């Protein structure tokens, strides 16, 4: 598949000195060297972004700014037929010693507009998609401590009894990296390249979303 418009994955390093000399600066959020957000009025705020789940029977937590984890995001458009059909992938990830990623995917007959991308995010239930097949929906990926990648699209990809639901979607007033924050809950089956399967239960993610062109 040919990538017809540039990959826009943004990997954030949230280290900055706080320049805070006037109260007029309080309209934006900043980050100090300890990865603690400083919001309106200079109030210290911990990052609200995280993912958690029971994976293969063990609880895993991925908290932005803690234990080396970062909430990253991006978008990628892929041509499915070499003519006009695109698969837009919006990435939400927590990168660290182990990674968990959610892809929101939708097929379009042409390169999607910014409004099209915004409309990919909504409250409600989502089907599971498959990037290998170019189908719309969500795709969940987990990289374990050994580097093995597990995905809802690997192996048989069967997701009987699985679910994914966005329970909240609202404007991002915490920082200016993305315009929205999305909260979702999910359970699914993850497969490695050899067809082995593990269960992911009680998944929850709160993350920055919507990367427009």
mmCIF file of C-alpha atoms in Angstrom:
data_model
loop_
_atom_site.group_PDB
_atom_site.id
_atom_site.type_symbol
_atom_site.label_atom_id
_atom_site.label_comp_id
_atom_site.label_asym_id
_atom_site.label_seq_id
_atom_site.Cartn_x
_atom_site.Cartn_y
_atom_site.Cartn_z
ATOM 1 C CA UNK A 1 0.000 0.000 0.000
ATOM 2 C CA UNK A 2 1.241 3.465 -0.900
ATOM 3 C CA UNK A 3 1.163 6.304 1.567
ATOM 4 C CA UNK A 4 -0.230 9.248 -0.431
ATOM 5 C CA UNK A 5 0.051 11.871 2.191
ATOM 6 C CA UNK A 6 2.691 12.291 4.806
ATOM 7 C CA UNK A 7 2.653 10.446 8.080
ATOM 8 C CA UNK A 8 1.985 12.879 10.835
ATOM 9 C CA UNK A 9 2.864 10.861 13.900
ATOM 10 C CA UNK A 10 3.855 13.167 16.722
ATOM 11 C CA UNK A 11 6.081 11.747 19.441
ATOM 12 C CA UNK A 12 6.070 14.262 22.257
ATOM 13 C CA UNK A 13 8.831 14.962 24.698
ATOM 14 C CA UNK A 14 7.076 16.905 27.404
ATOM 15 C CA UNK A 15 10.043 18.598 29.034
ATOM 16 C CA UNK A 16 10.016 22.418 29.196
ATOM 17 C CA UNK A 17 11.005 25.110 31.637
ATOM 18 C CA UNK A 18 8.060 27.061 32.977
ATOM 19 C CA UNK A 19 8.190 30.690 31.963
ATOM 20 C CA UNK A 20 5.665 32.189 34.274
ATOM 21 C CA UNK A 21 6.199 35.821 35.142
ATOM 22 C CA UNK A 22 2.790 37.359 34.464
ATOM 23 C CA UNK A 23 -0.738 36.235 35.181
ATOM 24 C CA UNK A 24 -1.594 36.927 31.537
ATOM 25 C CA UNK A 25 0.155 33.626 30.735
ATOM 26 C CA UNK A 26 -2.534 31.608 32.485
ATOM 27 C CA UNK A 27 -4.588 30.978 29.355
ATOM 28 C CA UNK A 28 -2.332 28.075 28.326
ATOM 29 C CA UNK A 29 -1.026 24.960 30.035
ATOM 30 C CA UNK A 30 2.698 24.350 30.409
ATOM 31 C CA UNK A 31 4.885 21.473 31.545
ATOM 32 C CA UNK A 32 7.657 21.680 34.099
ATOM 33 C CA UNK A 33 10.761 19.492 34.177
ATOM 34 C CA UNK A 34 8.953 16.898 36.307
ATOM 35 C CA UNK A 35 6.187 16.332 33.744
ATOM 36 C CA UNK A 36 3.526 17.908 35.914
ATOM 37 C CA UNK A 37 1.141 20.131 34.011
ATOM 38 C CA UNK A 38 0.828 23.711 35.177
ATOM 39 C CA UNK A 39 -2.594 24.926 34.185
ATOM 40 C CA UNK A 40 -4.622 28.073 34.528
ATOM 41 C CA UNK A 41 -3.390 30.357 37.275
ATOM 42 C CA UNK A 42 -0.238 28.297 37.755
ATOM 43 C CA UNK A 43 -2.080 25.441 39.499
ATOM 44 C CA UNK A 44 -0.106 22.191 39.443
ATOM 45 C CA UNK A 45 -2.024 19.442 37.625
ATOM 46 C CA UNK A 46 -1.002 15.847 37.033
ATOM 47 C CA UNK A 47 -1.532 14.626 33.482
ATOM 48 C CA UNK A 48 -5.060 13.195 33.095
ATOM 49 C CA UNK A 49 -4.025 10.871 30.253
ATOM 50 C CA UNK A 50 -3.686 7.137 30.862
ATOM 51 C CA UNK A 51 -4.592 3.657 29.716
ATOM 52 C CA UNK A 52 -5.186 0.593 31.846
ATOM 53 C CA UNK A 53 -6.347 -2.965 31.297
ATOM 54 C CA UNK A 54 -6.124 -6.521 32.532
ATOM 55 C CA UNK A 55 -3.948 -8.192 29.888
ATOM 56 C CA UNK A 56 -3.495 -11.960 30.065
ATOM 57 C CA UNK A 57 -4.767 -11.813 33.650
ATOM 58 C CA UNK A 58 -2.383 -9.076 34.838
ATOM 59 C CA UNK A 59 -3.317 -5.457 35.419
ATOM 60 C CA UNK A 60 -1.282 -3.043 33.302
ATOM 61 C CA UNK A 61 -1.170 0.724 33.733
ATOM 62 C CA UNK A 62 0.215 3.261 31.266
ATOM 63 C CA UNK A 63 0.206 6.768 32.749
ATOM 64 C CA UNK A 64 1.368 9.758 30.756
ATOM 65 C CA UNK A 65 4.467 11.285 32.364
ATOM 66 C CA UNK A 66 5.065 8.383 34.749
ATOM 67 C CA UNK A 67 7.527 5.477 34.522
ATOM 68 C CA UNK A 68 8.728 6.702 31.139
ATOM 69 C CA UNK A 69 5.325 6.537 29.429
ATOM 70 C CA UNK A 70 4.095 9.171 26.977
ATOM 71 C CA UNK A 71 0.664 9.675 25.453
ATOM 72 C CA UNK A 72 1.482 10.021 21.743
ATOM 73 C CA UNK A 73 -0.841 10.513 18.801
ATOM 74 C CA UNK A 74 -0.856 10.941 15.047
ATOM 75 C CA UNK A 75 -2.567 10.199 11.766
ATOM 76 C CA UNK A 76 -1.737 8.283 8.623
ATOM 77 C CA UNK A 77 -3.559 8.032 5.322
ATOM 78 C CA UNK A 78 -3.114 4.974 3.118
ATOM 79 C CA UNK A 79 -4.358 4.436 -0.421
ATOM 80 C CA UNK A 80 -6.215 1.147 -0.681
ATOM 81 C CA UNK A 81 -6.529 0.900 -4.455
ATOM 82 C CA UNK A 82 -4.062 3.372 -5.950
ATOM 83 C CA UNK A 83 -6.893 5.616 -7.126
ATOM 84 C CA UNK A 84 -9.104 7.310 -4.573
ATOM 85 C CA UNK A 85 -10.061 5.005 -1.705
ATOM 86 C CA UNK A 86 -8.250 5.899 1.508
ATOM 87 C CA UNK A 87 -7.984 4.384 4.942
ATOM 88 C CA UNK A 88 -7.493 7.121 7.524
ATOM 89 C CA UNK A 89 -5.825 5.880 10.724
ATOM 90 C CA UNK A 90 -5.902 8.062 13.824
ATOM 91 C CA UNK A 91 -3.435 6.806 16.410
ATOM 92 C CA UNK A 92 -3.745 7.029 20.200
ATOM 93 C CA UNK A 93 -0.834 5.427 22.049
ATOM 94 C CA UNK A 94 0.993 5.126 25.337
ATOM 95 C CA UNK A 95 4.631 4.440 24.558
ATOM 96 C CA UNK A 96 7.122 3.091 27.069
ATOM 97 C CA UNK A 97 8.653 -0.222 28.101
ATOM 98 C CA UNK A 98 5.367 -1.770 26.950
ATOM 99 C CA UNK A 99 3.086 -0.046 24.444
ATOM 100 C CA UNK A 100 -0.660 0.036 24.003
ATOM 101 C CA UNK A 101 -2.174 1.653 20.914
ATOM 102 C CA UNK A 102 -5.698 2.274 19.679
ATOM 103 C CA UNK A 103 -6.249 3.066 16.007
ATOM 104 C CA UNK A 104 -9.488 4.720 14.907
ATOM 105 C CA UNK A 105 -9.878 3.820 11.217
ATOM 106 C CA UNK A 106 -12.302 4.834 8.502
ATOM 107 C CA UNK A 107 -12.488 4.302 4.742
ATOM 108 C CA UNK A 108 -13.035 7.338 2.511
ATOM 109 C CA UNK A 109 -13.512 7.676 -1.234
ATOM 110 C CA UNK A 110 -10.966 10.504 -1.262
ATOM 111 C CA UNK A 111 -8.491 12.099 1.115
ATOM 112 C CA UNK A 112 -10.591 13.061 4.147
ATOM 113 C CA UNK A 113 -11.153 16.660 5.150
ATOM 114 C CA UNK A 114 -10.503 17.922 8.653
ATOM 115 C CA UNK A 115 -14.238 17.762 9.289
ATOM 116 C CA UNK A 116 -14.279 14.129 8.161
ATOM 117 C CA UNK A 117 -11.520 13.345 10.652
ATOM 118 C CA UNK A 118 -13.313 15.114 13.493
ATOM 119 C CA UNK A 119 -16.433 13.069 12.749
ATOM 120 C CA UNK A 120 -14.477 9.831 13.213
ATOM 121 C CA UNK A 121 -14.659 10.462 16.960
ATOM 122 C CA UNK A 122 -18.052 10.258 18.644
ATOM 123 C CA UNK A 123 -19.709 8.826 21.723
ATOM 124 C CA UNK A 124 -21.001 5.324 21.191
ATOM 125 C CA UNK A 125 -19.981 1.791 20.270
ATOM 126 C CA UNK A 126 -17.461 0.978 17.530
ATOM 127 C CA UNK A 127 -16.915 -2.167 15.500
ATOM 128 C CA UNK A 128 -13.461 -3.692 15.313
ATOM 129 C CA UNK A 129 -11.691 -2.909 12.054
ATOM 130 C CA UNK A 130 -8.698 -4.487 10.359
ATOM 131 C CA UNK A 131 -5.956 -2.367 8.817
ATOM 132 C CA UNK A 132 -4.697 -5.364 6.838
ATOM 133 C CA UNK A 133 -8.095 -5.641 5.160
ATOM 134 C CA UNK A 134 -8.635 -1.875 4.989
ATOM 135 C CA UNK A 135 -11.841 -2.002 7.022
ATOM 136 C CA UNK A 136 -13.292 0.737 9.231
ATOM 137 C CA UNK A 137 -13.463 0.463 13.003
ATOM 138 C CA UNK A 138 -10.988 0.325 15.866
ATOM 139 C CA UNK A 139 -7.845 -1.748 16.076
ATOM 140 C CA UNK A 140 -5.997 -2.355 19.340
ATOM 141 C CA UNK A 141 -2.315 -3.239 19.565
ATOM 142 C CA UNK A 142 -0.179 -4.207 22.552
ATOM 143 C CA UNK A 143 3.603 -4.666 22.614
ATOM 144 C CA UNK A 144 4.729 -6.714 25.597
ATOM 145 C CA UNK A 145 7.995 -6.486 27.529
ATOM 146 C CA UNK A 146 9.687 -8.971 25.176
ATOM 147 C CA UNK A 147 8.807 -6.872 22.124
ATOM 148 C CA UNK A 148 6.104 -9.214 20.817
ATOM 149 C CA UNK A 149 3.258 -7.341 19.150
ATOM 150 C CA UNK A 150 -0.298 -8.507 19.841
ATOM 151 C CA UNK A 151 -3.197 -7.101 17.836
ATOM 152 C CA UNK A 152 -6.919 -7.484 17.335
ATOM 153 C CA UNK A 153 -6.127 -7.875 13.610
ATOM 154 C CA UNK A 154 -3.495 -10.616 13.813
ATOM 155 C CA UNK A 155 -4.249 -14.311 13.517
ATOM 156 C CA UNK A 156 -7.915 -15.082 13.003
ATOM 157 C CA UNK A 157 -8.874 -11.627 14.276
ATOM 158 C CA UNK A 158 -12.043 -13.112 15.757
ATOM 159 C CA UNK A 159 -13.623 -10.728 18.271
ATOM 160 C CA UNK A 160 -16.752 -12.559 19.426
ATOM 161 C CA UNK A 161 -17.774 -11.081 22.783
ATOM 162 C CA UNK A 162 -15.403 -8.105 22.438
ATOM 163 C CA UNK A 163 -16.512 -4.489 22.694
ATOM 164 C CA UNK A 164 -15.261 -0.930 22.317
ATOM 165 C CA UNK A 165 -17.220 2.157 23.365
ATOM 166 C CA UNK A 166 -16.360 5.848 23.515
ATOM 167 C CA UNK A 167 -18.026 7.090 26.695
ATOM 168 C CA UNK A 168 -16.826 10.695 26.548
ATOM 169 C CA UNK A 169 -15.464 13.042 23.890
ATOM 170 C CA UNK A 170 -14.836 16.694 24.690
ATOM 171 C CA UNK A 171 -12.605 19.707 24.053
ATOM 172 C CA UNK A 172 -9.059 19.537 25.377
ATOM 173 C CA UNK A 173 -8.612 22.319 27.932
ATOM 174 C CA UNK A 174 -5.585 20.678 29.549
ATOM 175 C CA UNK A 175 -3.029 21.484 26.839
ATOM 176 C CA UNK A 176 -2.869 22.542 23.190
ATOM 177 C CA UNK A 177 -1.400 19.407 21.588
ATOM 178 C CA UNK A 178 -4.740 18.141 20.255
ATOM 179 C CA UNK A 179 -8.181 19.780 20.174
ATOM 180 C CA UNK A 180 -10.021 16.904 21.864
ATOM 181 C CA UNK A 181 -9.817 14.317 24.624
ATOM 182 C CA UNK A 182 -11.510 10.943 24.229
ATOM 183 C CA UNK A 183 -12.415 8.404 26.903
ATOM 184 C CA UNK A 184 -13.187 4.817 25.934
ATOM 185 C CA UNK A 185 -13.729 1.417 27.558
ATOM 186 C CA UNK A 186 -13.021 -1.880 25.824
ATOM 187 C CA UNK A 187 -12.409 -5.617 26.009
ATOM 188 C CA UNK A 188 -10.950 -7.707 23.204
ATOM 189 C CA UNK A 189 -8.835 -10.638 22.080
ATOM 190 C CA UNK A 190 -5.228 -10.014 21.025
ATOM 191 C CA UNK A 191 -3.263 -12.271 18.675
ATOM 192 C CA UNK A 192 0.429 -12.533 17.887
ATOM 193 C CA UNK A 193 1.835 -13.411 14.454
ATOM 194 C CA UNK A 194 1.733 -17.116 15.326
ATOM 195 C CA UNK A 195 -1.974 -17.068 16.124
ATOM 196 C CA UNK A 196 -1.579 -17.290 19.897
ATOM 197 C CA UNK A 197 -4.315 -15.406 21.718
ATOM 198 C CA UNK A 198 -4.597 -13.473 24.990
ATOM 199 C CA UNK A 199 -7.533 -11.720 26.605
ATOM 200 C CA UNK A 200 -7.657 -7.991 27.330
ATOM 201 C CA UNK A 201 -10.395 -7.065 29.799
ATOM 202 C CA UNK A 202 -11.571 -3.923 31.594
ATOM 203 C CA UNK A 203 -9.629 -1.673 29.249
ATOM 204 C CA UNK A 204 -9.931 2.076 29.654
ATOM 205 C CA UNK A 205 -8.175 4.917 27.881
ATOM 206 C CA UNK A 206 -8.246 8.693 28.355
ATOM 207 C CA UNK A 207 -6.143 10.341 25.683
ATOM 208 C CA UNK A 208 -5.518 13.258 23.351
ATOM 209 C CA UNK A 209 -7.302 12.770 20.014
ATOM 210 C CA UNK A 210 -8.058 14.220 16.578
ATOM 211 C CA UNK A 211 -5.028 15.016 14.421
ATOM 212 C CA UNK A 212 -6.094 17.047 11.406
ATOM 213 C CA UNK A 213 -4.096 17.820 8.253
#
